[in-house]
PDB file of C-alpha atoms in Angstrom:
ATOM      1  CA  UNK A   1     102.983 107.045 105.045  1.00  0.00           C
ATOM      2  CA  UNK A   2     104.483 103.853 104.038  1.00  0.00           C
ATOM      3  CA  UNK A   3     106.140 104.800 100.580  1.00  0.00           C
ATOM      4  CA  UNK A   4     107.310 108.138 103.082  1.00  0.00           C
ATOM      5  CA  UNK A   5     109.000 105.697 105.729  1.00  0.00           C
ATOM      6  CA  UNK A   6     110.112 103.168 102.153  1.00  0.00           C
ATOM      7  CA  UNK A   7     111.727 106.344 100.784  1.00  0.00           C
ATOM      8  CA  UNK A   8     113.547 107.614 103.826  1.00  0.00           C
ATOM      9  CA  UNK A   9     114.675 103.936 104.461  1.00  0.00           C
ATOM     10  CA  UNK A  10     115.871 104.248 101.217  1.00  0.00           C
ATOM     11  CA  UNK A  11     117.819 107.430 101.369  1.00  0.00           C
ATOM     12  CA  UNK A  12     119.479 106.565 104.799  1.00  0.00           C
ATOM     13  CA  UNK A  13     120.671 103.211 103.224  1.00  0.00           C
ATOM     14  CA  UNK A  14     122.225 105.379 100.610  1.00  0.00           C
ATOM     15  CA  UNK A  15     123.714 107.960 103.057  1.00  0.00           C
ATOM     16  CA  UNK A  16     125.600 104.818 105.260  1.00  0.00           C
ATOM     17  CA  UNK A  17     126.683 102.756 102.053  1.00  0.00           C
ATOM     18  CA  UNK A  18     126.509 105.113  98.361  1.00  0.00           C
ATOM     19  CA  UNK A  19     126.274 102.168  95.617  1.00  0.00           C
ATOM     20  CA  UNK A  20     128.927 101.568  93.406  1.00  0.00           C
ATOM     21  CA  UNK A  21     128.862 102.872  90.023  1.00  0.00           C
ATOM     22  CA  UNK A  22     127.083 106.481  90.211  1.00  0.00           C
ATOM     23  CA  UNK A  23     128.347 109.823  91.233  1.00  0.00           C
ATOM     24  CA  UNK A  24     128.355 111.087  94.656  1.00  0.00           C
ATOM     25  CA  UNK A  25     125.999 114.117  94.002  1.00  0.00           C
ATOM     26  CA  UNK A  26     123.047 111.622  92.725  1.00  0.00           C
ATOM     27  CA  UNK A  27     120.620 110.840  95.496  1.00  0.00           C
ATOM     28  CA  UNK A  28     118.705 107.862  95.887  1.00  0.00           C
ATOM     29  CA  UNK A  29     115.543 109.957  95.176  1.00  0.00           C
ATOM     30  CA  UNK A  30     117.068 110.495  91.956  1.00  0.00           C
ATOM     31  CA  UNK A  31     117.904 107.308  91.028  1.00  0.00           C
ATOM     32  CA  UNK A  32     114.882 105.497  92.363  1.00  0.00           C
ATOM     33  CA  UNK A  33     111.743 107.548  91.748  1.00  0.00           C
ATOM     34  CA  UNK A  34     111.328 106.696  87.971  1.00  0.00           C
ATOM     35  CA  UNK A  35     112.109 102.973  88.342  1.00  0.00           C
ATOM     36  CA  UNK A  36     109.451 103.299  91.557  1.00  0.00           C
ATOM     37  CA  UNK A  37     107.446 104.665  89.514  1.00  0.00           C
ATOM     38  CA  UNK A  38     107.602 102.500  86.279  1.00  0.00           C
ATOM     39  CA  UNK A  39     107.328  99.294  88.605  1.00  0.00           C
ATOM     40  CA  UNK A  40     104.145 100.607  90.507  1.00  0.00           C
ATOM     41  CA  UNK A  41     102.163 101.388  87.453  1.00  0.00           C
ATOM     42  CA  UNK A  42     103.095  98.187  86.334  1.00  0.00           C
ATOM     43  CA  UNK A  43     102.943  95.822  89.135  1.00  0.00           C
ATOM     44  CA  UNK A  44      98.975  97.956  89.080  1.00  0.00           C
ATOM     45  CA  UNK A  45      98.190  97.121  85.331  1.00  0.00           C
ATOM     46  CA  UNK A  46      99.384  93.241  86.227  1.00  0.00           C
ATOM     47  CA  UNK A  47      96.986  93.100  88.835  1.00  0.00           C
ATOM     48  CA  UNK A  48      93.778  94.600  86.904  1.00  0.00           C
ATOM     49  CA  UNK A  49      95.088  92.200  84.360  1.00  0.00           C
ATOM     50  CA  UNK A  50      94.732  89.064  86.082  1.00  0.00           C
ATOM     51  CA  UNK A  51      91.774  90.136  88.068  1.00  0.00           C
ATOM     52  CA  UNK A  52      89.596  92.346  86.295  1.00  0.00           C
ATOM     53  CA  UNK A  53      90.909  93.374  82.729  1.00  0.00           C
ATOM     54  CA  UNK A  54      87.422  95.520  82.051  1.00  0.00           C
ATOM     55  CA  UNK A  55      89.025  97.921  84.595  1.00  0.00           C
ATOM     56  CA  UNK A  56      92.391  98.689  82.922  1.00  0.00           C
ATOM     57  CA  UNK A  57      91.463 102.173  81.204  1.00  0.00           C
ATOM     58  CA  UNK A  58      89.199 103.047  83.924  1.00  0.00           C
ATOM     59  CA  UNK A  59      91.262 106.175  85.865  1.00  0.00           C
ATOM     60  CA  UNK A  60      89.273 105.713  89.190  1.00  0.00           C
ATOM     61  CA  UNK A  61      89.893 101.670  89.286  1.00  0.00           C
ATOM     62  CA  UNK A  62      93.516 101.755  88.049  1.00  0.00           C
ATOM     63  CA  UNK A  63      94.733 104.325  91.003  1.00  0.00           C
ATOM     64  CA  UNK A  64      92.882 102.983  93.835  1.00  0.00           C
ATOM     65  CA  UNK A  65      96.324 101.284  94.772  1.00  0.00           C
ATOM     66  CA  UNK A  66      94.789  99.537  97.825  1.00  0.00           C
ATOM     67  CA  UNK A  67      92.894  96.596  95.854  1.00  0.00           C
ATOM     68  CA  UNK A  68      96.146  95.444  94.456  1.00  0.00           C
ATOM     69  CA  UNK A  69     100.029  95.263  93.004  1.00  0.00           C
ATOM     70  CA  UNK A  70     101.649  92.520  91.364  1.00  0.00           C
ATOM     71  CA  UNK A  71     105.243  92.439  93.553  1.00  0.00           C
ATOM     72  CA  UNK A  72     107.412  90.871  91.498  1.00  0.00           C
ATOM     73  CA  UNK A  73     106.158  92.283  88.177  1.00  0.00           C
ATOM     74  CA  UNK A  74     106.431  95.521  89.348  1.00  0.00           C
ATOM     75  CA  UNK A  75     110.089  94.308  90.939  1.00  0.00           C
ATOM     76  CA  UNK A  76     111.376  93.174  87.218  1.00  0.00           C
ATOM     77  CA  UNK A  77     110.119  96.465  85.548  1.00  0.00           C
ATOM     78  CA  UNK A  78     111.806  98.300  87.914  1.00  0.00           C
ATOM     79  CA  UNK A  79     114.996  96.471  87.557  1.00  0.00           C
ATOM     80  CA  UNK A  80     114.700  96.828  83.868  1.00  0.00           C
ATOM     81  CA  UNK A  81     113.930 100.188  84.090  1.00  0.00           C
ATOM     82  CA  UNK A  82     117.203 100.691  86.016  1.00  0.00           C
ATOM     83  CA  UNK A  83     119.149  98.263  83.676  1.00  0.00           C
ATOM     84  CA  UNK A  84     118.040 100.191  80.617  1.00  0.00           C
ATOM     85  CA  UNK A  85     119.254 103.447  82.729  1.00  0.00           C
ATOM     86  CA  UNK A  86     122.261 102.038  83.221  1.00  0.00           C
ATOM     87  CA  UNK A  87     123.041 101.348  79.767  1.00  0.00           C
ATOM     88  CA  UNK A  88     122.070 104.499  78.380  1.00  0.00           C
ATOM     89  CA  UNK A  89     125.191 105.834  80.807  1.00  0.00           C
ATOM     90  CA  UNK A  90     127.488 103.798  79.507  1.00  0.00           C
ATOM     91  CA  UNK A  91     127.494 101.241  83.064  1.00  0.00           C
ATOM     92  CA  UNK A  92     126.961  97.561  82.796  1.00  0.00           C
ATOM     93  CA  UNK A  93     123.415  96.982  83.658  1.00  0.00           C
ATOM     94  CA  UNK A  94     123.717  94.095  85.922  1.00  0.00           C
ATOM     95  CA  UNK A  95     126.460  95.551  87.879  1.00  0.00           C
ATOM     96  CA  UNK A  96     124.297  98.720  88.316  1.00  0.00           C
ATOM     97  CA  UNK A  97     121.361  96.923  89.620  1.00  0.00           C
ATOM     98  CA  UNK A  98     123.553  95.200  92.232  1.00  0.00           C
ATOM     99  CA  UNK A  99     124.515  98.222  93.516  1.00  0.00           C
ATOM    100  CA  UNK A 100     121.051  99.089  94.411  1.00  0.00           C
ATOM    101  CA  UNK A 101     119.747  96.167  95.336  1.00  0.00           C
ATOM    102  CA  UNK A 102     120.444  96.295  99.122  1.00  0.00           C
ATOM    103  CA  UNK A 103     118.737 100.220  98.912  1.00  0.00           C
ATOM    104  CA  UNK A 104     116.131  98.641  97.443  1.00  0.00           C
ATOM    105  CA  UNK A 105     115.984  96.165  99.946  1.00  0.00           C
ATOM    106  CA  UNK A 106     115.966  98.341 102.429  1.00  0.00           C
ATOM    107  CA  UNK A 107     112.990 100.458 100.981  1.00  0.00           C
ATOM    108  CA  UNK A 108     111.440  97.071 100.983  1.00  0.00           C
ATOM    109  CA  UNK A 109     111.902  96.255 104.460  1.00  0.00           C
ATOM    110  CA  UNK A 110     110.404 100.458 105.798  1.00  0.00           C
ATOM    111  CA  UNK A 111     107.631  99.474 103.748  1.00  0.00           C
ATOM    112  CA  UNK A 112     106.610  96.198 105.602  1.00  0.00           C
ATOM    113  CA  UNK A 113     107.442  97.586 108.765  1.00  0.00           C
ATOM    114  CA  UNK A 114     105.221 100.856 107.862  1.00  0.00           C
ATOM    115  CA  UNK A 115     102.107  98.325 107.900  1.00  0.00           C
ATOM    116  CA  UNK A 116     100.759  99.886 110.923  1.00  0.00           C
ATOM    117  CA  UNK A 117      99.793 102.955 109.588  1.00  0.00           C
ATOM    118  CA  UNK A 118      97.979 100.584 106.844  1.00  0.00           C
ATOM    119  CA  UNK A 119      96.423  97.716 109.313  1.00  0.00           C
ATOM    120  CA  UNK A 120      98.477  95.211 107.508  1.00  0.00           C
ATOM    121  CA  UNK A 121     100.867  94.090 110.153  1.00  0.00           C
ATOM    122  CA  UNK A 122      99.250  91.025 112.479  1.00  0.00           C
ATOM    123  CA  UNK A 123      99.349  87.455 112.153  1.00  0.00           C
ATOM    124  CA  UNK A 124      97.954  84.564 114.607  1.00  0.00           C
ATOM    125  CA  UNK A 125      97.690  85.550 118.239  1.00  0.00           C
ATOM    126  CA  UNK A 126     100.648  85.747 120.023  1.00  0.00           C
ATOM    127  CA  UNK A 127     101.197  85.595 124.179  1.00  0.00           C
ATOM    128  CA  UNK A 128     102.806  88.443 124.267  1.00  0.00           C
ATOM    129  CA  UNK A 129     103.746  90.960 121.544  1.00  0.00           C
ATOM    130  CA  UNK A 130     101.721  93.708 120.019  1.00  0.00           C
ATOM    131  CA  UNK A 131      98.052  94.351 120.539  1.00  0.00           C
ATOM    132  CA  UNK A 132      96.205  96.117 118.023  1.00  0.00           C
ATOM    133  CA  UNK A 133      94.165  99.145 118.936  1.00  0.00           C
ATOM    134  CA  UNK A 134      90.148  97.946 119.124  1.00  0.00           C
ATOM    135  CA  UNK A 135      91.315  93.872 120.498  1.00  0.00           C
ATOM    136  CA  UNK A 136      92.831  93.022 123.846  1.00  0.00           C
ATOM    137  CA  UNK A 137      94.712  89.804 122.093  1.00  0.00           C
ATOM    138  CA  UNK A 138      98.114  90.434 121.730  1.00  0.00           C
ATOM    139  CA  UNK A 139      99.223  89.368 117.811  1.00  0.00           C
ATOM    140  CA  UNK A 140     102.271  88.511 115.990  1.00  0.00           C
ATOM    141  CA  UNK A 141     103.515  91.758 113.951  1.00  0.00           C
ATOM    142  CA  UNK A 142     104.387  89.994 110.920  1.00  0.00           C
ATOM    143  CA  UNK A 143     104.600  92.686 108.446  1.00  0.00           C
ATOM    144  CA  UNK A 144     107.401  94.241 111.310  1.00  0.00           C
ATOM    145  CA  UNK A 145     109.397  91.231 111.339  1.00  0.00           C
ATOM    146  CA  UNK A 146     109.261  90.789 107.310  1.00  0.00           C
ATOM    147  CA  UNK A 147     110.914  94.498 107.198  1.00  0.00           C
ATOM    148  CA  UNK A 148     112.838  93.814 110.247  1.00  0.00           C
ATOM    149  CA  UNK A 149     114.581  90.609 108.011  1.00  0.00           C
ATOM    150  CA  UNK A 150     114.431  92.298 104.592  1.00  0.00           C
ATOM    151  CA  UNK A 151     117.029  94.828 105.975  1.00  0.00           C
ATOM    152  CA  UNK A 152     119.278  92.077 107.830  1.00  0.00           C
ATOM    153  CA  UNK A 153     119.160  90.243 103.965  1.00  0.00           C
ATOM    154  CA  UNK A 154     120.154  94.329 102.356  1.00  0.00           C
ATOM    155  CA  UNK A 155     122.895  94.193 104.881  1.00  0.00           C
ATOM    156  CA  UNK A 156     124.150  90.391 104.070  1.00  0.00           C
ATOM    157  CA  UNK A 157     123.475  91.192 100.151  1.00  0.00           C
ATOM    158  CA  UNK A 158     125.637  94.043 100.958  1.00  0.00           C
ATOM    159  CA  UNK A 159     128.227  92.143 102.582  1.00  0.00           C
ATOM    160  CA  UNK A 160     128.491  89.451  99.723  1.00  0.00           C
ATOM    161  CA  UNK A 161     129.076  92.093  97.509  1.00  0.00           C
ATOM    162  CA  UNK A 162     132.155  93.095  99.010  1.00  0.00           C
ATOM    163  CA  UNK A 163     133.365  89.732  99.585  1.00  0.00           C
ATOM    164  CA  UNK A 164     133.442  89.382  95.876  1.00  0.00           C
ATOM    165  CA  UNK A 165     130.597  87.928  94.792  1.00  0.00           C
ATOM    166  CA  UNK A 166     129.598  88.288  90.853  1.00  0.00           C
ATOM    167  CA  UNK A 167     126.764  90.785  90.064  1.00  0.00           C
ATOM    168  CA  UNK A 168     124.876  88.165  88.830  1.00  0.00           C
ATOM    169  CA  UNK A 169     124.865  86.486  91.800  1.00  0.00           C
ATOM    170  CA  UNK A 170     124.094  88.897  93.854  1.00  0.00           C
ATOM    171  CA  UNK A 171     120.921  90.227  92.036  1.00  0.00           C
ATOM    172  CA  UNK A 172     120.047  86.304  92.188  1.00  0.00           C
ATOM    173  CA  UNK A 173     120.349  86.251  95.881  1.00  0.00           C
ATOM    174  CA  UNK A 174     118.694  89.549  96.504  1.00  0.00           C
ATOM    175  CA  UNK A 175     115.488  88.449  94.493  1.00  0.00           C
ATOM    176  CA  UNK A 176     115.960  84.825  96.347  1.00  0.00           C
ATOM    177  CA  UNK A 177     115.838  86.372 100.050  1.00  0.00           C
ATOM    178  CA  UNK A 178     112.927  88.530  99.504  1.00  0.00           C
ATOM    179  CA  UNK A 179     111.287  85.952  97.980  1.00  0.00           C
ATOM    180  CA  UNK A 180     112.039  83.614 100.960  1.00  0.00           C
ATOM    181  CA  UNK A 181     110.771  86.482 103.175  1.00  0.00           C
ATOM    182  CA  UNK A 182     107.209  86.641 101.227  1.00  0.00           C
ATOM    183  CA  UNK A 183     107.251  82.704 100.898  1.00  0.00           C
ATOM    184  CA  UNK A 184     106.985  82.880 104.883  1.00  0.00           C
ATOM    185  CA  UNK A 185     105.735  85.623 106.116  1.00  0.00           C
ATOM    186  CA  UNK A 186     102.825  85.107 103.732  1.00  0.00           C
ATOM    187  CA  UNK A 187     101.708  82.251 105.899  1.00  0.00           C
ATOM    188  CA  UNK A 188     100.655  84.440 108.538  1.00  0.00           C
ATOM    189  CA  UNK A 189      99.797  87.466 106.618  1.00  0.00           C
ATOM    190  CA  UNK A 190      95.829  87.934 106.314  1.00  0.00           C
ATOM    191  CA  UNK A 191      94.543  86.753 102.778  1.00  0.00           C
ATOM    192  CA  UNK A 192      91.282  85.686 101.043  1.00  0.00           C
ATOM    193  CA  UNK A 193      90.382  81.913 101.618  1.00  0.00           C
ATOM    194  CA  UNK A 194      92.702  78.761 103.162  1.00  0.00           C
ATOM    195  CA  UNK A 195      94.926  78.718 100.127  1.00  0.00           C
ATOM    196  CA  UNK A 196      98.194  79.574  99.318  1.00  0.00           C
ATOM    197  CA  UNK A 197      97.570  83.195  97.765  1.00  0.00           C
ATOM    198  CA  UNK A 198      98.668  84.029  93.972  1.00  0.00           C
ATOM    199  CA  UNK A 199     101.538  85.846  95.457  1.00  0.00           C
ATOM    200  CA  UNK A 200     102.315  83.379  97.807  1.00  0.00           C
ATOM    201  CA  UNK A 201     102.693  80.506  95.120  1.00  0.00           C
ATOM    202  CA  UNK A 202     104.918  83.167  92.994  1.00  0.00           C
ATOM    203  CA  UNK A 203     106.704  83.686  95.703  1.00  0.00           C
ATOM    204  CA  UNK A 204     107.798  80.432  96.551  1.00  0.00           C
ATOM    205  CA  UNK A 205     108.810  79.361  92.515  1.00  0.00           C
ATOM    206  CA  UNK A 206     110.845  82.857  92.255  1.00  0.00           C
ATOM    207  CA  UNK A 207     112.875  82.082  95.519  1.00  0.00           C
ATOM    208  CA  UNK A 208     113.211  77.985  94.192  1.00  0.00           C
ATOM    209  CA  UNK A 209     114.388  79.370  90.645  1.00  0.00           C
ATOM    210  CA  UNK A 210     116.835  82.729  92.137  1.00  0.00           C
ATOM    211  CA  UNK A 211     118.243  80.369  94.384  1.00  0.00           C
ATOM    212  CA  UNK A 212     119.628  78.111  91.716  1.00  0.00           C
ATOM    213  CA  UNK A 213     120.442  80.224  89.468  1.00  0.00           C
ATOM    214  CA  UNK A 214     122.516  81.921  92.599  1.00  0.00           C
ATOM    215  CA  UNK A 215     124.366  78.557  92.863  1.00  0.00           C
ATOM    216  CA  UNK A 216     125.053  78.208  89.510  1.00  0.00           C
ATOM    217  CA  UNK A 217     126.319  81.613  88.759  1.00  0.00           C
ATOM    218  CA  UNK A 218     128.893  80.724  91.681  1.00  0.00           C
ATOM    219  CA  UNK A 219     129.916  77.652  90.205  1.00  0.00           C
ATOM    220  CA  UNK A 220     130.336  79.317  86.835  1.00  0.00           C
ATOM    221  CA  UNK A 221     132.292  82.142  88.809  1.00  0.00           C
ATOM    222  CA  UNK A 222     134.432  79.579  90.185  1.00  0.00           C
ATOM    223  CA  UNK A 223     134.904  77.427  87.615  1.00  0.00           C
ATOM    224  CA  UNK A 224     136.417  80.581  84.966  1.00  0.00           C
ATOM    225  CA  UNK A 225     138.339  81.462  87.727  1.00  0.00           C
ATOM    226  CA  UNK A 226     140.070  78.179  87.956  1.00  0.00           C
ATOM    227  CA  UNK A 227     140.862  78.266  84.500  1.00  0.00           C
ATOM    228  CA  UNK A 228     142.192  81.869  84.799  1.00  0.00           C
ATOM    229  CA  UNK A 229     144.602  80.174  87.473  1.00  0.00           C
ATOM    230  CA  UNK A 230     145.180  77.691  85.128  1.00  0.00           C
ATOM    231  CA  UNK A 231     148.660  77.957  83.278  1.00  0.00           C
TER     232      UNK A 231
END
């Protein structure tokens, strides 16, 4: 149910604002099922990889999806995936990427806010919010208010984009927002011991590094642009 709702999200992001630089009889299904694909075998493999290598080869371990994927490795093959796509049709890959990154986003943000129909959702206790069915203590839906943010980020990713901002940047800003959105909403979200999880702590130096290389691609933007102006 939660890849369903992540794929509808998806295609009704598509449907209200079609990315630049494909034709208007490709749907996002098309576009995004082989890069969804690519990144969840491999955001899988990462994860038997750091945690138990002796299972990678193993059918039954690799597919029971539930013990574990790597986000962001699974984020960069995907993005490479689409990149090398892009390339192969004659489209610059960064720019392509761009375009989907507020879809992507957005399937993102329906997956989070499917975490109900996967137990995943509440935080601390909360006076007054949702209570979960078998407690009578009403708890913060965290996972709800991680997709609830990860669509208002598609939707200011979006905006930048027509404003003008370079594809660079925006894929830097894209990958710094969701990253912000993990680095917090991991606080809350349940987890193995008092620590700061492995994804947490990847989390936090992805959204450190996207957000300056965000600010520098800006101040490289601006700074050719000057000289452009330049006589």
């Amino acid at each position: 149910m939660s890849v369903i709702v992540a794929w509808a999200a998806s295609s009704f992001a598509w449907r209200v604002h079609p990315p630049d630089t494909f034709d208007s009889m490709v749907s996002a299904l098309d576009v995004l099922l082989v890069p969804g694909f690519v990144g969840l075998v491999v955001g899988r493999l990462s994860t038997l990889a750091l945690d138990d290598p002796r299972a990678i080869g193993s059918i039954s371990d690799m597919i029971v999806i539930r013990s574990g994927v790597e986000f962001w490795p699974a984020v960069a093959a995907a993005a490479l995936m689409v990149a090398w796509s892009a390339r192969r049709s004659n489209v610059h890959p960064v720019a392509r990427v761009a375009a989907l990154a507020p879809v992507a986003m957005v399937a993102y943000g329906g997956y989070e806010a499917a975490c109900l129909f996967r137990d995943g959702c509440y935080g601390p206790p909360t006076p007054v919010v949702l209570t979960p069915d078998g407690l009578s203590t009403p708890m913060l839906p965290v996972g709800i208010l991680m997709g609830a943010s990860a669509i208002a980020a598609a939707v200011l990713v979006r905006w930048l984009g027509e404003r003008g901002w370079p594809s660079g940047a925006i894929v830097s800003v894209a990958v710094a927002l969701i990253g912000l959105i993990l680095s917090i909403g991991s606080i809350w979200l349940p987890k193995v011991g008092g620590g700061l999880s492995r994804q947490h702590r990847t989390s936090i130096v992805i959204t450190i590094v996207a957000g300056l290389a965000t600010g520098a691609l800006l101040m490289l933007g601006a700074r050719r642009a000057t000289e452009r102006a330049t006589p």
